[in-house]
Coordinates of C-alpha atoms and ligand atoms in Angstrom, one line a residue:
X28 CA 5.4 -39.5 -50.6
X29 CA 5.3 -36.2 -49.3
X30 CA 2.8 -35.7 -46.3
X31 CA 0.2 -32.7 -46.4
X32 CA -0.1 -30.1 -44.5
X33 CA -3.0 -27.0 -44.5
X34 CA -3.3 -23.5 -44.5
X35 CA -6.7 -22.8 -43.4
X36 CA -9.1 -19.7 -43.2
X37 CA -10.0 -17.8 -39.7
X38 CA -12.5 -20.0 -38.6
X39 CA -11.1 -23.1 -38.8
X40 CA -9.9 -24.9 -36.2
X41 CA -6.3 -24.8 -35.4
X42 CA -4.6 -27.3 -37.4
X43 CA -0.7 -26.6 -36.2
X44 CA -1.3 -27.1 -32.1
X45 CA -1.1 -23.8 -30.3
X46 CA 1.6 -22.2 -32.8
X47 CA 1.0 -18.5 -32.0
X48 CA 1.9 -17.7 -35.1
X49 CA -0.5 -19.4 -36.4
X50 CA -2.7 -18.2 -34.4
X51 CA -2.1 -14.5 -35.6
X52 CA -2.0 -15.3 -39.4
X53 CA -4.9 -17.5 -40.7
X54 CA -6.1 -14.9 -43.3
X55 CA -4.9 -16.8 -46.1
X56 CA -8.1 -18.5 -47.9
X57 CA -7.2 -22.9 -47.4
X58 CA -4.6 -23.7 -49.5
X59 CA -2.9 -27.5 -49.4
X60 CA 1.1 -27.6 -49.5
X61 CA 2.4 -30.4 -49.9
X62 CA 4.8 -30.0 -47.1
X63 CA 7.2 -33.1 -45.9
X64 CA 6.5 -34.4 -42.7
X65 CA 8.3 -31.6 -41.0
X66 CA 9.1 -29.5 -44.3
X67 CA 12.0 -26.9 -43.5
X68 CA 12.8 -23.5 -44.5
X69 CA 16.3 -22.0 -44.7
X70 CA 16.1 -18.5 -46.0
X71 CA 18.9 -15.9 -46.4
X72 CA 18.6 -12.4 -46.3
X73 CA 21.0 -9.9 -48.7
X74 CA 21.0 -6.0 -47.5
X75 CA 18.6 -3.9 -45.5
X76 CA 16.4 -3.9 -42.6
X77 CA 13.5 -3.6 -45.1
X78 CA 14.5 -7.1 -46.8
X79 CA 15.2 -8.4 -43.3
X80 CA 11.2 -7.6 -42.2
X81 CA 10.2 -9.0 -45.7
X82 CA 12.0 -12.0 -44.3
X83 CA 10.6 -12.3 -41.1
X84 CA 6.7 -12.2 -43.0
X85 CA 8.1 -14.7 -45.3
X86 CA 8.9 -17.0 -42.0
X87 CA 5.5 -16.2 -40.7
X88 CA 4.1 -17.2 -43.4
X89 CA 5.6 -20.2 -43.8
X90 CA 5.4 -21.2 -40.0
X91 CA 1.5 -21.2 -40.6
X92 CA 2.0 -23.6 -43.6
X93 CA 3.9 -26.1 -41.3
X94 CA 7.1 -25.5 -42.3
X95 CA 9.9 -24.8 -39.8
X96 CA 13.3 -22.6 -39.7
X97 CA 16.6 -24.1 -40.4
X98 CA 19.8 -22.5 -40.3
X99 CA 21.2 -24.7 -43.0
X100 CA 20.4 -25.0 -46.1
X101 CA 21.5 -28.7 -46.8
X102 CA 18.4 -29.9 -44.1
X103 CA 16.2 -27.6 -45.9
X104 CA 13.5 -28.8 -48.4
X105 CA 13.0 -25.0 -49.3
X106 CA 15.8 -23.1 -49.7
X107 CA 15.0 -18.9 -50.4
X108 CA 17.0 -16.4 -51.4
X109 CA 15.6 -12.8 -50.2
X110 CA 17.9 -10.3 -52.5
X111 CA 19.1 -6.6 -52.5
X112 CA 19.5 -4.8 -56.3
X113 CA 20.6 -1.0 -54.5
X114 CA 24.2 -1.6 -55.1
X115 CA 25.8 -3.7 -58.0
X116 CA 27.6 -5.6 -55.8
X117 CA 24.7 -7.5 -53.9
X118 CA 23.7 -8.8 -56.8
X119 CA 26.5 -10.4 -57.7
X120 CA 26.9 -12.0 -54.6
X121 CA 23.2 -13.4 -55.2
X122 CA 24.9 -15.3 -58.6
X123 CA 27.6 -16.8 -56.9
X124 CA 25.2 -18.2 -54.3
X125 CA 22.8 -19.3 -56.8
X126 CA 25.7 -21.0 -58.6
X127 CA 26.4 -23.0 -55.3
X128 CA 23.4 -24.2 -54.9
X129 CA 22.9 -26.0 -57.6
X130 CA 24.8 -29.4 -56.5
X131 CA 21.9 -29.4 -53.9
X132 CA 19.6 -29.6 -56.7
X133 CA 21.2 -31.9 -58.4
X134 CA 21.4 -34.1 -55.4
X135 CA 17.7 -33.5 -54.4
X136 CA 15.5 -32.8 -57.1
X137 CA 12.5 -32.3 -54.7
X138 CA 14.0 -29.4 -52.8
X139 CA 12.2 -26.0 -54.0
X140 CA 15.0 -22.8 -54.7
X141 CA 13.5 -19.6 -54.7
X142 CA 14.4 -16.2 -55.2
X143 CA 12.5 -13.4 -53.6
X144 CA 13.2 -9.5 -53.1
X145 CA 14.2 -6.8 -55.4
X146 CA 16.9 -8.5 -57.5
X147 CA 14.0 -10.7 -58.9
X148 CA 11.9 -7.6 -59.4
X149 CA 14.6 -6.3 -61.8
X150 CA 15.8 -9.7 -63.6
X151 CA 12.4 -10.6 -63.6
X152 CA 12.0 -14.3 -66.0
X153 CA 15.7 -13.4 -67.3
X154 CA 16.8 -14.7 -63.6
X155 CA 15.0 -18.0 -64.5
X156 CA 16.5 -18.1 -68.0
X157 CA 20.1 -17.6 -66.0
X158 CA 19.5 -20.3 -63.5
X159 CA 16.9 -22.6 -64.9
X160 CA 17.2 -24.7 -61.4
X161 CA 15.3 -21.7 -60.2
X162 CA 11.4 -22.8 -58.7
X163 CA 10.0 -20.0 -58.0
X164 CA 10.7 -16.0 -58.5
X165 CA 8.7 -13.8 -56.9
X166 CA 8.8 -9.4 -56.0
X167 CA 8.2 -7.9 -53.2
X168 CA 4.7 -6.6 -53.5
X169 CA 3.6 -10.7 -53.8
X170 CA 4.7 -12.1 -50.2
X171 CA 1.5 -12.7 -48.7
X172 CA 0.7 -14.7 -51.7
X173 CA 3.8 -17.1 -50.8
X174 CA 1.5 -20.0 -50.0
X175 CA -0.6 -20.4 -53.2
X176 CA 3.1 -19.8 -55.1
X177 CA 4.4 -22.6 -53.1
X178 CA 1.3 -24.6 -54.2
X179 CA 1.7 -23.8 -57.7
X180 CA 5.5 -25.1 -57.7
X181 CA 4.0 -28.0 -56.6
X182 CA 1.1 -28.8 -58.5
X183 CA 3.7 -27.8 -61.3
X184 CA 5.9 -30.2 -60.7
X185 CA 3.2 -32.8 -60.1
X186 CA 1.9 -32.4 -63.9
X187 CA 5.5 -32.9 -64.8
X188 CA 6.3 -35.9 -62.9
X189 CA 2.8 -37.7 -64.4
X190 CA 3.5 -36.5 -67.6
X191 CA 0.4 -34.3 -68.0
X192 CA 2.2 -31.3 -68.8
X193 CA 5.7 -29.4 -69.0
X194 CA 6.2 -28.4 -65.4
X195 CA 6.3 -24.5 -65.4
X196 CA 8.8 -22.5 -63.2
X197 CA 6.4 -20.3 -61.2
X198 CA 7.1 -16.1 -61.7
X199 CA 5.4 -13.6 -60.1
X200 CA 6.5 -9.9 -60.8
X201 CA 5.2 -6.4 -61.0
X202 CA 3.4 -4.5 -58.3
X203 CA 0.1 -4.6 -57.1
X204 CA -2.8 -1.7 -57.2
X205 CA -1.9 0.6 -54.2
X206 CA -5.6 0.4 -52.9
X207 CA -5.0 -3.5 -53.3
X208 CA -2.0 -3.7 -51.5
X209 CA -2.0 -5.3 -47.7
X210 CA 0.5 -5.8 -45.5
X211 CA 1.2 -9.1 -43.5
X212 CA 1.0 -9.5 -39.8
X213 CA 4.6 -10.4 -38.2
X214 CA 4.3 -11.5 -34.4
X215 CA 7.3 -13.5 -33.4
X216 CA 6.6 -16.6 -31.1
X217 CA 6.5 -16.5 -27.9
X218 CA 9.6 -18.4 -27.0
X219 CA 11.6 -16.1 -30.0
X220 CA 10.6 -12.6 -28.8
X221 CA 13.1 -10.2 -29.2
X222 CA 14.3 -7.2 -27.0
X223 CA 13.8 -5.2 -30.0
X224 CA 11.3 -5.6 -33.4
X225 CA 10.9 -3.9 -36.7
X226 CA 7.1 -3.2 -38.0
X227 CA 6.4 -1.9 -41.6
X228 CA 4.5 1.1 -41.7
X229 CA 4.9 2.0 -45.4
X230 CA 6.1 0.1 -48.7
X231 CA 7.4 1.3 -51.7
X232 CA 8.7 4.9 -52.4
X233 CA 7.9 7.6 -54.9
X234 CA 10.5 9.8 -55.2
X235 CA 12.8 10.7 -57.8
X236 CA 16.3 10.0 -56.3
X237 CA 18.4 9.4 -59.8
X238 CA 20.9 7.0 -58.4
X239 CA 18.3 4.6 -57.1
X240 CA 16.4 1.6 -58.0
X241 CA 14.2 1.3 -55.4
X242 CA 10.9 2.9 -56.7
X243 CA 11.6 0.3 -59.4
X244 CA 11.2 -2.9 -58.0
X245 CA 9.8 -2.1 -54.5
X246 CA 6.5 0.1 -56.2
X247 CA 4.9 3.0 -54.9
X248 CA 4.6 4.1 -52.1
X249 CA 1.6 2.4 -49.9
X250 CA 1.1 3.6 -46.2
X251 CA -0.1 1.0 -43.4
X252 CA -3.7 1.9 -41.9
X253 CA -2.4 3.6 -38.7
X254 CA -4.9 1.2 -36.8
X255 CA -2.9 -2.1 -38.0
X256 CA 0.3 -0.4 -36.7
X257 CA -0.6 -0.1 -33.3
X258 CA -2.6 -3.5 -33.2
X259 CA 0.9 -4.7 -33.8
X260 CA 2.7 -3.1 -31.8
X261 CA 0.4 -3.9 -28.9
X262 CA 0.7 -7.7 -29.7
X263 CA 4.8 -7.0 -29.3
X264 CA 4.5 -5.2 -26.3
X265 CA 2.3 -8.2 -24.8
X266 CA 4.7 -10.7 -26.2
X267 CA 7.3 -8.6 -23.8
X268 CA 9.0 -6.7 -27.0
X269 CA 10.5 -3.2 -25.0
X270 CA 11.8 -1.2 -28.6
X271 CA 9.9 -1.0 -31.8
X272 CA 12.0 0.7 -34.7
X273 CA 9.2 1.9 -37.5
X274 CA 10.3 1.5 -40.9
X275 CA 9.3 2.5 -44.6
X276 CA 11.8 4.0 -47.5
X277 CA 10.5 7.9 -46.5
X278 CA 8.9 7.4 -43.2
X279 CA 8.2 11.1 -43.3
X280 CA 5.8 11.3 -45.6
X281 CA 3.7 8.3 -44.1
X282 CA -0.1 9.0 -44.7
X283 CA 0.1 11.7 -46.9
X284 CA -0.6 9.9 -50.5
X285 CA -2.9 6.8 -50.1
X286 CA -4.4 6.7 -47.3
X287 CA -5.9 10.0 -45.9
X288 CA -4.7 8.5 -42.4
X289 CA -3.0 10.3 -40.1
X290 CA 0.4 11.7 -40.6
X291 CA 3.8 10.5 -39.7
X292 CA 4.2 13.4 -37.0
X293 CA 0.7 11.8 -35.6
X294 CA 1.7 8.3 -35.7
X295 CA 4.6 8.9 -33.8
X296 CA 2.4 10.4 -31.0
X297 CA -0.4 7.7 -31.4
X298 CA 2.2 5.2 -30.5
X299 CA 3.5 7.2 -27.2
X300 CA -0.4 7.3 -26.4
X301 CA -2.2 4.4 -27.0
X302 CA 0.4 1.4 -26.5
X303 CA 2.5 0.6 -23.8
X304 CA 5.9 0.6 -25.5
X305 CA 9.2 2.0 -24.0
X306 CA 11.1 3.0 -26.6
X307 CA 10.5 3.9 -30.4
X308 CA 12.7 4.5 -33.4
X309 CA 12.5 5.2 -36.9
X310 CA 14.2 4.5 -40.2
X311 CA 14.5 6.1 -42.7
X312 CA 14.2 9.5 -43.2
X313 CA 14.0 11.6 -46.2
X314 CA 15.1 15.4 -45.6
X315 CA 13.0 17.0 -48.0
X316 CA 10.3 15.9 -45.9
X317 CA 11.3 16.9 -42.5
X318 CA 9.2 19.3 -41.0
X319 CA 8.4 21.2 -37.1
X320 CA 5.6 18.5 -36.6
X321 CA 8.6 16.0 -36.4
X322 CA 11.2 17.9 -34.4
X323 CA 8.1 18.4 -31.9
X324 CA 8.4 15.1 -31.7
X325 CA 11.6 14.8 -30.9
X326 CA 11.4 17.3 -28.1
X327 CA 7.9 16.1 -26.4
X328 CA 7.3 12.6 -27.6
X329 CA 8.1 10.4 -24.2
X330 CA 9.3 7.4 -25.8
X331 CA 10.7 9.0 -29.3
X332 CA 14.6 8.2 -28.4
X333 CA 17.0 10.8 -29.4
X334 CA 18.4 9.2 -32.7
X335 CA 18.0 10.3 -35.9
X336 CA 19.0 8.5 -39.0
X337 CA 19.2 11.0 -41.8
X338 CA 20.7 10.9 -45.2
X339 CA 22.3 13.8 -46.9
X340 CA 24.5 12.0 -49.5
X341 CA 26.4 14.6 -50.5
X342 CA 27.5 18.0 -49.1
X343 CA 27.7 19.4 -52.6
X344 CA 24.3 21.5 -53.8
X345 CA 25.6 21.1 -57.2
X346 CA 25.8 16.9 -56.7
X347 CA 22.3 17.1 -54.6
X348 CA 20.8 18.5 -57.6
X349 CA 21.9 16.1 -60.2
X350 CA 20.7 13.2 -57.6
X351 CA 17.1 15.1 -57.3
X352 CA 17.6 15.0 -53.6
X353 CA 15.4 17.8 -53.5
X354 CA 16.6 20.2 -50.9
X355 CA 20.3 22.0 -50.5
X356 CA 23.3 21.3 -47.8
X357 CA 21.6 25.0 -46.3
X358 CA 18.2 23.6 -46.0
X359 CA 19.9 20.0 -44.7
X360 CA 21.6 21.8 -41.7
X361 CA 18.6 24.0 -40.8
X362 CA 16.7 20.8 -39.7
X363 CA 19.8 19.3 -38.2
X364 CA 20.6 23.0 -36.3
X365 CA 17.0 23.1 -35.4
X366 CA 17.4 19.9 -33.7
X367 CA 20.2 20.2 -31.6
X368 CA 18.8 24.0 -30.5
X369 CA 15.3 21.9 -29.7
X370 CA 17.0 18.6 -28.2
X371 CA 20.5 19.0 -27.1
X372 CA 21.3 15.2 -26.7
X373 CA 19.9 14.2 -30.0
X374 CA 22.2 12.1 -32.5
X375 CA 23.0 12.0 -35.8
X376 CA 23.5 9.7 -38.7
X377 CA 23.4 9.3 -42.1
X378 CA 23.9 7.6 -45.8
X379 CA 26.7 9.3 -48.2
X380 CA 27.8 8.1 -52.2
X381 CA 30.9 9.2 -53.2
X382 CA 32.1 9.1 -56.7
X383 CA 28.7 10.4 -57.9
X384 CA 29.1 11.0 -61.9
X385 CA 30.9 14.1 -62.2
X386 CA 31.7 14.6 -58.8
X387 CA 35.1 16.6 -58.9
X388 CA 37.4 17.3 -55.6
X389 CA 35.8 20.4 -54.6
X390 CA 32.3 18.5 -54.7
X391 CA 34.0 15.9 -52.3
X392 CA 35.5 18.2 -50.1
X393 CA 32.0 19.8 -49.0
X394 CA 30.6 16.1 -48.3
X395 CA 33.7 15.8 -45.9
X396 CA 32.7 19.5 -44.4
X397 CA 29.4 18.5 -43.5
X398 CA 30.3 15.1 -42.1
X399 CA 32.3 17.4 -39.5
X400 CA 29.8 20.4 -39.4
X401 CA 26.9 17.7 -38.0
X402 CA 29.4 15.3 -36.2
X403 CA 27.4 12.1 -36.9
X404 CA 27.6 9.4 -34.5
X405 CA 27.7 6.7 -37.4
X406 CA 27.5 6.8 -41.4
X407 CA 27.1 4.0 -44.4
X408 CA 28.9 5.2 -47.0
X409 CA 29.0 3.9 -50.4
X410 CA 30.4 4.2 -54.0
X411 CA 28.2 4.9 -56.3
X412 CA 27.0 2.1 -58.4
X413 CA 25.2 2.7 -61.5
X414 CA 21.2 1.1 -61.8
X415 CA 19.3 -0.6 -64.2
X416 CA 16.0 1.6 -65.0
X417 CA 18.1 4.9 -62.9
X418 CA 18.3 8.3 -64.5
X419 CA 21.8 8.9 -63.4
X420 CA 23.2 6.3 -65.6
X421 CA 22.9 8.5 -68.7
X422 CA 25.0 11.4 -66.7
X423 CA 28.4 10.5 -68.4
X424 CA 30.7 9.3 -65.3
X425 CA 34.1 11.1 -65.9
X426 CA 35.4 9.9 -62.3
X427 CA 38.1 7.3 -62.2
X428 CA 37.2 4.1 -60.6
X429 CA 40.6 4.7 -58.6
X430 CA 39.4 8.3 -57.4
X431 CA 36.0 6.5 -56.5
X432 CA 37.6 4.4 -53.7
X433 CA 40.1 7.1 -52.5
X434 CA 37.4 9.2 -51.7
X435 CA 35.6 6.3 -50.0
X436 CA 38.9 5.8 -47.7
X437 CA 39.0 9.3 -46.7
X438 CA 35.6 9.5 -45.6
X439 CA 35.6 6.4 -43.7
X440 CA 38.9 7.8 -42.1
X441 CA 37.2 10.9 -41.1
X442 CA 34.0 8.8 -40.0
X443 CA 36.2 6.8 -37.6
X444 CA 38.0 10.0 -36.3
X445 CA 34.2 11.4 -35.1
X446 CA 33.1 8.4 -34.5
X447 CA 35.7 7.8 -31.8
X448 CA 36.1 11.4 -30.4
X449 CA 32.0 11.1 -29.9
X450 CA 32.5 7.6 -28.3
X451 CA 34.7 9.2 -26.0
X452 CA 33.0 11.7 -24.8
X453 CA 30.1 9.3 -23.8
X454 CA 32.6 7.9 -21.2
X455 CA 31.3 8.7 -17.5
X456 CA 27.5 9.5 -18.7
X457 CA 25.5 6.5 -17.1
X458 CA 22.8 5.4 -19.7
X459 CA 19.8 3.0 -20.1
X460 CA 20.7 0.0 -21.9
X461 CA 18.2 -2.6 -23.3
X462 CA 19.9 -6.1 -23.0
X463 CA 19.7 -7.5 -27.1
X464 CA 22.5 -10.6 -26.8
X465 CA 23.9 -12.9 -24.4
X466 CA 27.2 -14.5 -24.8
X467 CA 28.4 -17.1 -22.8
X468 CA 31.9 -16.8 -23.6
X469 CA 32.8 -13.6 -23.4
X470 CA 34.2 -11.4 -20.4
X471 CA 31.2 -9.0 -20.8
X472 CA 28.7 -11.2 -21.4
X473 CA 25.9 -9.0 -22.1
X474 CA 25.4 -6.5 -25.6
X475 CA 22.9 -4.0 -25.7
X476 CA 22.1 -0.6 -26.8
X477 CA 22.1 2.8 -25.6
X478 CA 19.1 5.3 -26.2
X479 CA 21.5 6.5 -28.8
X480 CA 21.5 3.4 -30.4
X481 CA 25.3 2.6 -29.5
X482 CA 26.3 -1.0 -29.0
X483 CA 27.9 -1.3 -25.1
X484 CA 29.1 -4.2 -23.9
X485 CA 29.0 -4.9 -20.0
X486 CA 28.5 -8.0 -17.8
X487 CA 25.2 -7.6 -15.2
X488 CA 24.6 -11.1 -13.6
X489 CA 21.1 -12.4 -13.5
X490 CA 20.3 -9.6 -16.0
X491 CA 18.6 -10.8 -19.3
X492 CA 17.8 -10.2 -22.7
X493 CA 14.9 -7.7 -22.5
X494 CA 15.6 -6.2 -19.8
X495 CA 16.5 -2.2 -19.5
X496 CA 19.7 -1.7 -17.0
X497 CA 21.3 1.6 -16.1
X498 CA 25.2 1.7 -17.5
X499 CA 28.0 3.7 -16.8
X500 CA 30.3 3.6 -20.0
X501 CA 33.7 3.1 -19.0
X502 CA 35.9 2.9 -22.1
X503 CA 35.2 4.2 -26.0
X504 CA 35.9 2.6 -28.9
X505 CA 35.7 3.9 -32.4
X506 CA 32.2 1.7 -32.9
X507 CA 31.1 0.7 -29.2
X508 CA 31.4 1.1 -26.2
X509 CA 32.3 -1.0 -22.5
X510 CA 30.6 -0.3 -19.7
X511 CA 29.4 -1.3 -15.8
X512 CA 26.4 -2.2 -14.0
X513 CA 25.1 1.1 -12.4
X514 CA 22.0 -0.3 -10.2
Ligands
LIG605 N1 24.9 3.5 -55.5 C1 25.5 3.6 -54.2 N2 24.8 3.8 -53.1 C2 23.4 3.8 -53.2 N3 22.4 3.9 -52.3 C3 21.2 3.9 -52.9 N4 21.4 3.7 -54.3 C4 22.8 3.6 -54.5 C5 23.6 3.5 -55.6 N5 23.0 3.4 -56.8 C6 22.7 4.2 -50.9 C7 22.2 5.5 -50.4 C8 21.0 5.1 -49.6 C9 21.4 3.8 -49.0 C10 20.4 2.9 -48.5 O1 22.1 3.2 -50.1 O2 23.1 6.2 -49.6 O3 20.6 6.0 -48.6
LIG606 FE1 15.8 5.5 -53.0 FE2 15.5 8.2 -52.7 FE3 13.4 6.5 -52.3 FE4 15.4 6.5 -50.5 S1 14.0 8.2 -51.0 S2 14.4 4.7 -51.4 S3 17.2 6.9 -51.9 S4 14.4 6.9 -54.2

């Protein structure tokens, strides 16, 4: 017989010990779980840092029902499966994992699969018609709910077993109202702090790009109350956390739809001024909604560091147009000119499809100019992939498949090229280095980043992970960088 184990409301006493997790979480109203005696939770995250903080309040969550974290999934009674739908290919790889868990079913009928995340925002009940092994399915607007969906599959399951009813696979899809919409808390526990942390500052997205699914199965867009951002970045800068990177799909336009909160320009400075952290970042960044207010930023803001991640996509006005990017390759390099006249040491990088529907060799050719006119320090480029629910699948795609991943080749070729030459030039410059990984077996045993966001590696002994450390870089490569000690 499973054992049971409580969520309970704010004022109750602590039933987990002194979990500080716990601690920081009891809004949910008291649900029961029926949790094994030590219930644990393996859960695997497919594509971005978005999905990967969706994770981390999934982990919270279920830290505060009594569950703990495995890292394999055969010692796990729940086993979750937090999914990407931008590109085809993630999704596939979701089916082929879903097809290999099902011995484990077979073999323990009491674990509980679950799929979570944007791929089961798009399949919706067809996923559970796919896989019928399948628990629980569940979008990304219904996290915080994770509990009671945990209790359903349970209570579910308990009608079937005493034959008072069919058990019912639990689905839970479609967005919530945006003035209903709340985010969840994520403080990290004591012992786990990171160097570095993520914290949500905006879900969904509302704009029109044609190629993508994302305002499909992530919503609209919702902006955090500016007050629950800092309170959480406080509670990471007291749990010793040194770099917070903001995120949301359009960052920029944080506060301007819901809310009436401050704007994203005014966060940024709220941050610098009313918490102790040392170093912010921000991801991700839509151009048409770069304005001065943020490039001030850049210049005056003490602890804005000089990297910015922004995505042009193509270099082609003619291709921008038919993605409804919403600003031309002219208007793109006036913010990035403006930037590098305003801060000299800032950084670039940036997201690029090739093989956009009709994109012809010309079109190509003035994504590969712009890669060199900005000279980004890193780029993600991709194929284009056609979406369910997207406008750009009805443009008629005339571009060989073949053409597609040439073009790919010769812009990751050219990436590499700058990539390097900007590597190299960072050689001699002595830089401040926040310690994010230890490993014991290596020569340089330490990895951390430059304000830059580069990945050095360097050996400092008795420095730990944490920890900021002046070093000079000694030696480039294409995507990091060695370096020395420089105390
Ligand atoms: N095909 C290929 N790449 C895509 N992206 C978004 N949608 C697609 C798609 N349908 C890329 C964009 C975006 C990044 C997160 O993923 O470059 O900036
Ligand atoms: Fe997708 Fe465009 Fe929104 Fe980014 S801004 S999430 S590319 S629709």
């Amino acid at each position: 017989m499973a054992s049971k184990s409580t969520i309970r409301s704010e004022h109750d006493p602590l039933p987990f010990g002194t979990n500080p997790l716990f601690l920081e979480h009891c809004f949910s109203p008291a649900i029961t779980i029926a949790a094994g005696p030590v219930n644990k939770a393996y859960i695997k995250t497919f594509g971005c840092q978005m999905n990967e903080q969706d994770s981390a309040q999934m982990l919270s969550l279920l830290s505060q029902a009594g569950y703990e974290k495995t890292v394999d999934p055969f010692d796990a009674g729940l086993v979750l499966l937090n999914t990407c739908s931008i590109r085809e290919k993630a999704v596939h790889k979701l089916y082929s994992d879903l097809g290999r868990l099902r011995p484990l079913k077979d073999e323990d009928p009491d674990l509980v699969i679950a799929v979570a995340g944007c791929v089961a925002e798009q399949e919706k009940a067809k996923l559970q018609q796919r896989f019928p092994y399948l628990d629980l399915v569940f979008g990304p607007d219904h996290i915080r709910h994770l509990p009671q969906m945990l209790s359903e599959v349970k209570e579910e399951r308990r009608k079937g077993q005493e034959g008072e009813a069919k058990a019912k696979r639990v689905l839970r899809t479609g967005f919530e109202k945006r003035q209903d919409f709340e985010f969840v808390n994520v403080l990290p526990k004591e012992e786990e702090t990171p160097a570095k942390a993520f914290v949500n500052i905006q879900k969904g997205c509302d704009n029109i790009c044609s190629f993508c699914i994302v305002p499909f199965v992530r919503g609209r867009e919702v902006s955090r109350p500016h007050q629950e951002i800092i309170d959480e970045i406080n509670g990471l800068v007291e749990r010793g956390v040194q770099e917070v990177m903001l995120l949301g799909q359009n960052v920029n336009s944080y506060g301007l739809k819901n809310t009436g909160d401050i704007t994203f320009a005014e966060l940024l400075q709220e941050v610098a001024d009313k918490t102790k952290l040392k170093r912010l970042r921000f991801t991700t960044s839509h151009p048409k909604d770069v304005k001065d207010d943020l490039i001030d930023q850049f210049a005056n803001n003490p602890i804005l560091l000089p990297q910015f991640h922004l995505p042009f996509q193509s270099g082609s006005d003619r291709i921008l147009k038919l993605m409804r990017r919403q600003y031309t390759r002219e208007q793109y390099m006036h913010i990035v000119n403006e930037l590098k006249r305003r801060v000299p040491d800032i950084r670039f990088s940036t997201d690029i499809i090739v093989g956009f529907p009709t994109e012809t060799d010309d079109d190509f050719e003035q994504t590969l100019t712009l890669m060199k006119e900005v000279g980004f320090d890193s780029s993600f480029s991709f194929i284009y992939s056609p979406r369910p629910y997207t406008s750009a699948v009805k443009i008629e795609d005339d571009v060989p498949q073949k053409v597609k991943a040439k073009r790919l080749q010769v812009l990751q070729d050219l990436d590499r090229e700058i990539c390097f030459e900007k590597n190299k030039a960072e050689v001699g410059r002595v830089e401040d280095v926040l310690i994010e990984d230890i490993y014991e077996q290596s020569e340089n045993t330490l990895k951390g980043r430059t304000p830059h966001n580069k990945i050095v590696h360097f050996d400092a002994p008795g420095r730990t992970i944490g920890q900021i450390v002046p070093v000079k870089i000694t030696k480039a490569n294409p995507y990091s960088l060695f370096g020395e000690f420089a105390a």
